[in-house]
Amino acid sequence: MIPIAMPLLGEEEADAARAAVLSGWVSQGPTVAAFEKDFTALTGAAYACAVSNCTTALHLALMGVGVGPGDEVITVSHSFIAGANAIRQCGGIPVFVDIEEGGYNIDPALIEAAITPATRAILVVHQIGMPCDMVAILRIARAHGLRVVEDAACAIGSDIRLEGEWQPIGRPIGDVTCFSFHPRKVITTGEGGMLTTDDPEIDARFRLWRQHGMSVSDTQRHASRDVVFEGYPVPGYNYRMTDIQAAVGRQQLLRLPGIVAARRALAEAYAERLADMDGVLLPWEPVWARSNWQSFAVRLDPALDQRAVMQHMLEQGVATRRGIMCMHLEPACADIPLRHPLPRSESARDQTVLLPLFAQMTTDQMEAVVAALAGAVAAGMPGALRAIA
């Protein structure tokens, strides 16, 4: 079976995790701090705060920019449900707008119509690793005094061109950027997340909130030559990353350039092989964006049945995933008022298939995926001729 994804882990990560275990400090400690320092070096952000996963990162980010009960947050339905959950955990109200034509990210042209006096922030998602049009989004946010949180769960290693220069996603364009280290992402710590920001006050809040609102951290108490009693000035959460995870994460960051280069080469190879396949529309990359290709998403002709295509490929030994979910179609979000129609989001969910893509993927595996897709398309569109590049 060719999997949809496969994390690239090796002896280096195993040795690093072993060293953390044997150090005696396995919860949040010095290795987490070192991982955060590595992350600021990677992204150019002033601050990086490690947490237990990207969902907790989103929760803290939204709290950090002031989202509270009754505040509206403009975002997309076309994303993992964690986005809506995090908004609601703050007491906020998700306001869904549609995605761009032919793509998978928020359509900036639809944002202003969704702004009301209750709007506090915009939560943008760099979906499947492809950067959003941040120039247009920030222009709107600044004009209306709104905060911007970037959900970059899939986008570590992606780049965006601003004012003629390339910069990594994670060097804050908005107020806060959130990352995921889940195994389906480009690098992994098993579970884990990171927040980057240039705002020292917001970063200080994150560090307080992630550790129960504790006034003095474990590492500070441990290093003190005097007895220290901590206090709890604000309510907080247990959103800590462990030193074991951070040890793995530091090794993964060393692999990141090679992983991203491999994924970009694989995406190019997919594009060459699928360019002439009827019934399949390839993803596109704006001139101002460089994706890490966390996923390779192909759009099927409406005449094709998505589930049937995926089932055919599964029977050929190829795992796939359907297009990104739409939160507003899930029972958990049925109580969220839908103020704007979302036809592009719904068609993207129902007509998109994510193909296997991972750094270790071989040419033979790619050829098998392409052949399985060609067979599935041919079976689903009677009378159509199929060609494989």
Short mmCIF file of C-alpha atoms in Angstrom, two decimals:
data_model
loop_
_atom_site.label_atom_id
_atom_site.label_comp_id
_atom_site.label_asym_id
_atom_site.label_seq_id
_atom_site.Cartn_x
_atom_site.Cartn_y
_atom_site.Cartn_z
CA MET A 1 0.00 0.00 0.00
CA ILE A 2 1.30 3.45 -0.93
CA PRO A 3 0.37 5.70 2.03
CA ILE A 4 -0.98 9.23 1.72
CA ALA A 5 1.91 10.47 3.87
CA MET A 6 4.93 9.17 5.74
CA PRO A 7 6.98 11.15 8.27
CA LEU A 8 10.73 11.16 7.69
CA LEU A 9 12.22 10.01 10.99
CA GLY A 10 15.50 8.24 11.65
CA GLU A 11 18.21 7.35 14.13
CA GLU A 12 18.96 11.02 14.77
CA GLU A 13 15.46 11.59 16.17
CA ALA A 14 15.62 8.34 18.15
CA ASP A 15 18.99 9.31 19.66
CA ALA A 16 17.74 12.80 20.50
CA ALA A 17 14.61 11.42 22.21
CA ARG A 18 16.76 8.91 24.13
CA ALA A 19 19.05 11.70 25.32
CA ALA A 20 16.06 13.69 26.55
CA VAL A 21 14.66 10.67 28.37
CA LEU A 22 18.00 9.95 30.06
CA SER A 23 18.51 13.61 30.98
CA GLY A 24 15.84 13.34 33.65
CA TRP A 25 14.03 16.39 32.29
CA VAL A 26 11.22 15.07 30.14
CA SER A 27 8.51 17.72 30.47
CA GLN A 28 8.78 21.33 29.26
CA GLY A 29 12.35 22.37 29.93
CA PRO A 30 15.65 23.40 28.36
CA THR A 31 15.17 21.42 25.15
CA VAL A 32 11.84 23.15 24.50
CA ALA A 33 13.63 26.48 24.94
CA ALA A 34 16.33 25.37 22.50
CA PHE A 35 13.69 24.25 19.97
CA GLU A 36 12.02 27.66 20.24
CA LYS A 37 15.36 29.37 19.61
CA ASP A 38 15.95 27.18 16.56
CA PHE A 39 12.49 28.12 15.30
CA THR A 40 13.10 31.85 15.55
CA ALA A 41 16.32 31.35 13.59
CA LEU A 42 14.40 29.45 10.91
CA THR A 43 11.53 31.90 10.52
CA GLY A 44 13.04 35.23 11.49
CA ALA A 45 10.29 35.78 14.06
CA ALA A 46 11.25 37.61 17.23
CA TYR A 47 9.53 35.03 19.44
CA ALA A 48 8.49 31.38 19.19
CA CYS A 49 6.45 29.60 21.85
CA ALA A 50 6.09 25.80 21.74
CA VAL A 51 2.79 24.20 22.76
CA SER A 52 1.11 20.80 22.79
CA ASN A 53 -0.47 21.02 19.31
CA CYS A 54 -1.69 23.48 16.70
CA THR A 55 -5.24 23.55 18.08
CA THR A 56 -3.96 24.87 21.40
CA ALA A 57 -1.76 27.28 19.42
CA LEU A 58 -4.85 28.63 17.63
CA HIS A 59 -6.69 28.99 20.93
CA LEU A 60 -3.86 30.99 22.49
CA ALA A 61 -3.33 33.05 19.33
CA LEU A 62 -6.96 34.13 19.23
CA MET A 63 -6.94 34.93 22.94
CA GLY A 64 -3.68 36.81 22.44
CA VAL A 65 -5.20 39.17 19.86
CA GLY A 66 -8.18 39.82 22.10
CA VAL A 67 -10.92 37.52 20.81
CA GLY A 68 -13.51 37.06 23.55
CA PRO A 69 -17.20 36.33 24.08
CA GLY A 70 -19.38 37.67 21.28
CA ASP A 71 -16.47 38.68 19.04
CA GLU A 72 -16.66 37.65 15.40
CA VAL A 73 -13.73 36.07 13.58
CA ILE A 74 -13.80 35.92 9.79
CA THR A 75 -12.38 32.67 8.46
CA VAL A 76 -13.02 29.85 6.01
CA SER A 77 -15.24 26.84 6.51
CA HIS A 78 -12.90 25.00 4.14
CA SER A 79 -10.39 23.86 6.78
CA PHE A 80 -9.97 21.43 9.64
CA ILE A 81 -12.58 21.86 12.34
CA ALA A 82 -9.97 22.98 14.87
CA GLY A 83 -10.30 26.53 13.52
CA ALA A 84 -13.96 26.87 14.46
CA ASN A 85 -13.40 25.03 17.74
CA ALA A 86 -10.63 27.42 18.77
CA ILE A 87 -12.77 30.47 17.98
CA ARG A 88 -15.63 29.06 20.03
CA GLN A 89 -13.32 28.15 22.91
CA CYS A 90 -12.68 31.91 23.18
CA GLY A 91 -16.42 32.58 23.17
CA GLY A 92 -16.13 33.95 19.66
CA ILE A 93 -18.34 33.44 16.62
CA PRO A 94 -16.90 32.04 13.36
CA VAL A 95 -18.04 33.95 10.27
CA PHE A 96 -17.38 31.81 7.22
CA VAL A 97 -16.48 33.21 3.81
CA ASP A 98 -15.71 31.32 0.62
CA ILE A 99 -12.38 30.33 -0.89
CA GLU A 100 -10.80 31.68 -4.06
CA GLU A 101 -11.83 30.44 -7.50
CA GLY A 102 -9.80 27.37 -8.45
CA GLY A 103 -7.79 27.41 -5.22
CA TYR A 104 -8.16 26.45 -1.56
CA ASN A 105 -7.47 29.65 0.41
CA ILE A 106 -9.70 32.49 1.59
CA ASP A 107 -10.85 34.87 -1.13
CA PRO A 108 -9.76 38.35 0.02
CA ALA A 109 -12.43 39.95 -2.18
CA LEU A 110 -15.13 38.47 0.08
CA ILE A 111 -13.74 39.61 3.43
CA GLU A 112 -15.00 43.21 3.60
CA ALA A 113 -18.61 42.20 3.04
CA ALA A 114 -18.36 39.95 6.12
CA ILE A 115 -17.06 42.68 8.46
CA THR A 116 -19.47 43.96 11.11
CA PRO A 117 -19.01 46.11 14.25
CA ALA A 118 -18.48 42.85 16.16
CA THR A 119 -15.57 41.67 13.99
CA ARG A 120 -12.35 41.35 16.00
CA ALA A 121 -9.99 39.31 13.80
CA ILE A 122 -9.37 37.43 10.59
CA LEU A 123 -8.13 33.84 10.84
CA VAL A 124 -6.49 32.89 7.55
CA VAL A 125 -5.40 29.37 6.64
CA HIS A 126 -2.39 28.65 4.42
CA GLN A 127 -4.20 25.56 3.18
CA ILE A 128 -2.19 22.43 2.31
CA GLY A 129 0.97 24.53 2.43
CA MET A 130 -0.02 27.20 -0.12
CA PRO A 131 0.33 30.77 1.23
CA CYS A 132 -2.69 33.07 1.21
CA ASP A 133 -2.71 36.46 -0.49
CA MET A 134 -1.47 38.22 2.63
CA VAL A 135 -0.93 41.58 0.92
CA ALA A 136 -4.62 41.89 0.11
CA ILE A 137 -5.70 40.47 3.47
CA LEU A 138 -3.51 42.84 5.49
CA ARG A 139 -4.69 45.84 3.48
CA ILE A 140 -8.26 45.06 4.54
CA ALA A 141 -7.35 44.24 8.13
CA ARG A 142 -5.43 47.47 8.63
CA ALA A 143 -8.18 49.55 7.06
CA HIS A 144 -10.66 48.17 9.59
CA GLY A 145 -8.43 47.83 12.65
CA LEU A 146 -8.61 44.03 12.69
CA ARG A 147 -6.04 41.55 14.01
CA VAL A 148 -4.76 38.74 11.77
CA VAL A 149 -3.92 35.20 12.89
CA GLU A 150 -2.27 32.86 10.39
CA ASP A 151 -3.10 29.16 10.60
CA ALA A 152 0.10 27.77 9.11
CA ALA A 153 -0.49 24.24 10.38
CA CYS A 154 0.51 22.87 6.97
CA ALA A 155 2.87 25.62 5.85
CA ILE A 156 6.25 25.24 7.54
CA GLY A 157 8.89 25.63 4.84
CA SER A 158 6.58 27.57 2.51
CA ASP A 159 7.60 31.05 1.36
CA ILE A 160 5.81 34.23 0.33
CA ARG A 161 7.15 37.20 -1.62
CA LEU A 162 6.49 40.56 0.01
CA GLU A 163 7.84 43.86 -1.31
CA GLY A 164 10.02 41.97 -3.77
CA GLU A 165 11.67 39.69 -1.20
CA TRP A 166 11.00 36.07 -0.31
CA GLN A 167 10.37 35.35 3.34
CA PRO A 168 9.34 32.18 5.17
CA ILE A 169 5.86 31.67 6.48
CA GLY A 170 6.28 32.16 10.22
CA ARG A 171 8.06 35.49 10.04
CA PRO A 172 4.95 37.30 11.22
CA ILE A 173 2.99 38.99 8.47
CA GLY A 174 -0.09 39.25 10.62
CA ASP A 175 -0.03 39.27 14.43
CA VAL A 176 0.54 35.59 15.20
CA THR A 177 1.35 32.48 13.15
CA CYS A 178 0.48 28.95 14.30
CA PHE A 179 2.19 25.71 13.22
CA SER A 180 1.45 22.00 13.60
CA PHE A 181 3.89 19.11 14.06
CA HIS A 182 1.30 16.35 13.57
CA PRO A 183 2.60 13.33 11.59
CA ARG A 184 0.61 14.41 8.49
CA LYS A 185 2.58 17.64 8.37
CA VAL A 186 5.97 18.25 6.72
CA ILE A 187 7.91 17.74 9.95
CA THR A 188 6.63 16.11 13.11
CA THR A 189 7.13 15.77 16.84
CA GLY A 190 4.28 13.22 17.07
CA GLU A 191 2.01 15.97 18.32
CA GLY A 192 3.03 19.55 18.93
CA GLY A 193 2.58 23.15 17.86
CA MET A 194 4.36 26.50 17.75
CA LEU A 195 3.31 30.16 17.83
CA THR A 196 5.47 32.90 16.32
CA THR A 197 5.03 36.62 16.84
CA ASP A 198 7.02 39.85 16.93
CA ASP A 199 4.95 41.21 19.83
CA PRO A 200 6.68 40.69 23.21
CA GLU A 201 3.49 41.25 25.20
CA ILE A 202 1.57 38.62 23.24
CA ASP A 203 4.45 36.15 23.57
CA ALA A 204 4.54 36.73 27.35
CA ARG A 205 0.84 35.92 27.55
CA PHE A 206 1.35 32.70 25.62
CA ARG A 207 4.06 31.56 28.04
CA LEU A 208 1.88 32.35 31.02
CA TRP A 209 -1.26 30.71 29.66
CA ARG A 210 0.42 27.52 28.37
CA GLN A 211 1.58 26.62 31.90
CA HIS A 212 -1.53 27.03 34.04
CA GLY A 213 -1.00 30.80 34.40
CA MET A 214 2.01 30.05 36.61
CA SER A 215 4.06 33.14 37.45
CA VAL A 216 7.39 31.28 37.62
CA SER A 217 8.29 28.50 35.20
CA ASP A 218 9.75 25.12 36.12
CA THR A 219 13.10 26.02 34.62
CA GLN A 220 13.29 29.29 36.57
CA ARG A 221 12.55 27.52 39.86
CA HIS A 222 15.06 24.78 39.07
CA ALA A 223 17.82 27.29 38.27
CA SER A 224 17.21 29.53 41.29
CA ARG A 225 19.63 29.43 44.22
CA ASP A 226 16.80 30.62 46.46
CA VAL A 227 13.50 29.00 47.34
CA VAL A 228 10.82 30.30 44.96
CA PHE A 229 7.06 30.06 45.48
CA GLU A 230 5.08 30.44 42.30
CA GLY A 231 1.74 32.22 42.01
CA TYR A 232 -1.18 31.96 39.60
CA PRO A 233 -2.23 35.50 38.65
CA VAL A 234 -4.46 34.45 35.73
CA PRO A 235 -6.37 31.33 34.67
CA GLY A 236 -4.33 29.14 32.35
CA TYR A 237 -4.05 25.79 30.61
CA ASN A 238 -1.76 22.80 30.37
CA TYR A 239 -0.62 23.38 26.80
CA ARG A 240 3.03 22.44 27.29
CA MET A 241 5.28 20.61 24.87
CA THR A 242 7.64 18.02 26.36
CA ASP A 243 11.42 18.03 26.06
CA ILE A 244 11.18 14.62 24.38
CA GLN A 245 9.04 16.10 21.60
CA ALA A 246 11.27 19.15 21.33
CA ALA A 247 14.37 16.95 20.99
CA VAL A 248 12.74 15.25 18.01
CA GLY A 249 11.65 18.63 16.65
CA ARG A 250 15.18 20.02 16.68
CA GLN A 251 16.35 17.14 14.49
CA GLN A 252 13.35 17.58 12.21
CA LEU A 253 14.23 21.23 11.67
CA LEU A 254 17.65 20.12 10.43
CA ARG A 255 15.91 17.90 7.88
CA LEU A 256 13.40 20.56 6.79
CA PRO A 257 15.32 22.07 3.83
CA GLY A 258 15.89 18.64 2.29
CA ILE A 259 12.32 17.56 2.93
CA VAL A 260 10.87 20.68 1.30
CA ALA A 261 13.22 20.37 -1.69
CA ALA A 262 12.17 16.76 -2.17
CA ARG A 263 8.47 17.62 -1.93
CA ARG A 264 8.82 20.42 -4.47
CA ALA A 265 10.57 18.07 -6.88
CA LEU A 266 7.83 15.49 -6.40
CA ALA A 267 5.12 18.08 -7.04
CA GLU A 268 6.85 19.07 -10.26
CA ALA A 269 7.07 15.42 -11.29
CA TYR A 270 3.35 14.93 -10.58
CA ALA A 271 2.53 18.00 -12.67
CA GLU A 272 4.53 16.66 -15.62
CA ARG A 273 2.87 13.24 -15.47
CA LEU A 274 -0.67 14.53 -15.00
CA ALA A 275 -0.58 17.51 -17.36
CA ASP A 276 -2.42 15.70 -20.18
CA MET A 277 -4.81 13.59 -18.13
CA ASP A 278 -8.41 14.38 -19.02
CA GLY A 279 -10.77 14.87 -16.12
CA VAL A 280 -8.04 16.11 -13.75
CA LEU A 281 -7.23 19.75 -12.94
CA LEU A 282 -3.81 20.38 -11.38
CA PRO A 283 -3.12 22.73 -8.48
CA TRP A 284 -1.55 26.11 -9.26
CA GLU A 285 1.02 28.20 -7.43
CA PRO A 286 0.76 32.02 -7.50
CA VAL A 287 3.89 33.88 -8.62
CA TRP A 288 4.25 35.32 -5.11
CA ALA A 289 4.09 31.96 -3.33
CA ARG A 290 6.32 28.91 -2.96
CA SER A 291 4.48 25.98 -1.43
CA ASN A 292 6.06 23.21 0.62
CA TRP A 293 3.51 20.92 -1.11
CA GLN A 294 2.24 19.47 2.15
CA SER A 295 -0.41 17.88 -0.06
CA PHE A 296 -0.85 17.50 -3.81
CA ALA A 297 -4.51 18.21 -4.50
CA VAL A 298 -6.09 17.43 -7.87
CA ARG A 299 -9.58 18.65 -8.83
CA LEU A 300 -11.77 16.08 -10.58
CA ASP A 301 -14.14 16.75 -13.45
CA PRO A 302 -17.68 17.13 -12.00
CA ALA A 303 -18.71 14.07 -14.05
CA LEU A 304 -16.46 11.92 -11.87
CA ASP A 305 -17.57 10.46 -8.56
CA GLN A 306 -14.96 11.33 -5.95
CA ARG A 307 -15.61 8.33 -3.71
CA ALA A 308 -15.54 5.93 -6.66
CA VAL A 309 -12.21 7.32 -7.84
CA MET A 310 -10.74 6.98 -4.37
CA GLN A 311 -12.12 3.45 -3.94
CA HIS A 312 -10.67 2.37 -7.29
CA MET A 313 -7.26 3.74 -6.28
CA LEU A 314 -7.46 2.06 -2.88
CA GLU A 315 -8.10 -1.28 -4.57
CA GLN A 316 -4.95 -0.64 -6.61
CA GLY A 317 -2.96 -0.18 -3.41
CA VAL A 318 -2.96 3.64 -3.34
CA ALA A 319 -4.25 5.59 -0.33
CA THR A 320 -5.87 8.99 -0.96
CA ARG A 321 -7.88 11.54 1.00
CA ARG A 322 -10.88 13.58 -0.04
CA GLY A 323 -10.76 17.34 -0.39
CA ILE A 324 -10.48 19.53 2.70
CA MET A 325 -13.57 19.35 4.91
CA CYS A 326 -16.15 22.11 5.15
CA MET A 327 -16.89 22.89 8.78
CA HIS A 328 -20.33 24.31 8.08
CA LEU A 329 -21.46 20.92 6.74
CA GLU A 330 -20.54 19.10 9.95
CA PRO A 331 -23.10 18.53 12.73
CA ALA A 332 -20.71 20.05 15.28
CA CYS A 333 -21.04 23.41 13.48
CA ALA A 334 -24.74 23.22 12.64
CA ASP A 335 -25.51 25.99 15.14
CA ILE A 336 -23.13 28.48 13.48
CA PRO A 337 -25.20 30.86 11.32
CA LEU A 338 -24.16 30.74 7.67
CA ARG A 339 -24.30 34.35 6.47
CA HIS A 340 -22.71 33.85 3.06
CA PRO A 341 -23.03 31.05 0.48
CA LEU A 342 -19.94 28.84 0.10
CA PRO A 343 -20.25 27.10 -3.28
CA ARG A 344 -16.51 27.02 -4.02
CA SER A 345 -15.73 25.49 -0.64
CA GLU A 346 -18.35 22.80 -1.11
CA SER A 347 -17.25 21.90 -4.64
CA ALA A 348 -13.60 21.82 -3.53
CA ARG A 349 -14.47 19.35 -0.79
CA ASP A 350 -16.47 17.12 -3.12
CA GLN A 351 -14.30 17.26 -6.26
CA THR A 352 -10.77 17.22 -4.84
CA VAL A 353 -8.57 14.20 -4.14
CA LEU A 354 -5.28 14.43 -2.24
CA LEU A 355 -2.61 12.16 -3.72
CA PRO A 356 0.25 10.50 -1.82
CA LEU A 357 3.26 12.74 -1.36
CA PHE A 358 6.16 12.27 1.06
CA ALA A 359 9.88 13.00 0.90
CA GLN A 360 10.87 9.33 0.60
CA MET A 361 8.51 8.68 -2.33
CA THR A 362 10.13 6.74 -5.17
CA THR A 363 9.63 7.09 -8.91
CA ASP A 364 8.01 3.64 -9.00
CA GLN A 365 5.54 4.68 -6.31
CA MET A 366 4.64 7.85 -8.19
CA GLU A 367 4.14 5.92 -11.41
CA ALA A 368 1.84 3.54 -9.54
CA VAL A 369 -0.20 6.47 -8.20
CA VAL A 370 -0.51 8.05 -11.65
CA ALA A 371 -1.52 4.72 -13.20
CA ALA A 372 -4.13 4.14 -10.49
CA LEU A 373 -5.57 7.63 -10.97
CA ALA A 374 -5.66 7.17 -14.76
CA GLY A 375 -7.51 3.90 -14.36
CA ALA A 376 -9.98 5.40 -11.91
CA VAL A 377 -10.68 8.36 -14.19
CA ALA A 378 -11.09 6.13 -17.24
CA ALA A 379 -13.53 3.92 -15.34
CA GLY A 380 -15.51 6.95 -14.18
CA MET A 381 -15.85 8.80 -17.49
CA PRO A 382 -17.22 6.39 -20.12
CA GLY A 383 -16.03 6.98 -23.66
CA ALA A 384 -13.28 9.44 -22.71
CA LEU A 385 -9.74 8.77 -23.85
CA ARG A 386 -7.08 9.00 -21.17
CA ALA A 387 -3.41 9.80 -21.58
CA ILE A 388 -0.53 9.57 -19.18
CA ALA A 389 2.48 11.80 -19.77
#
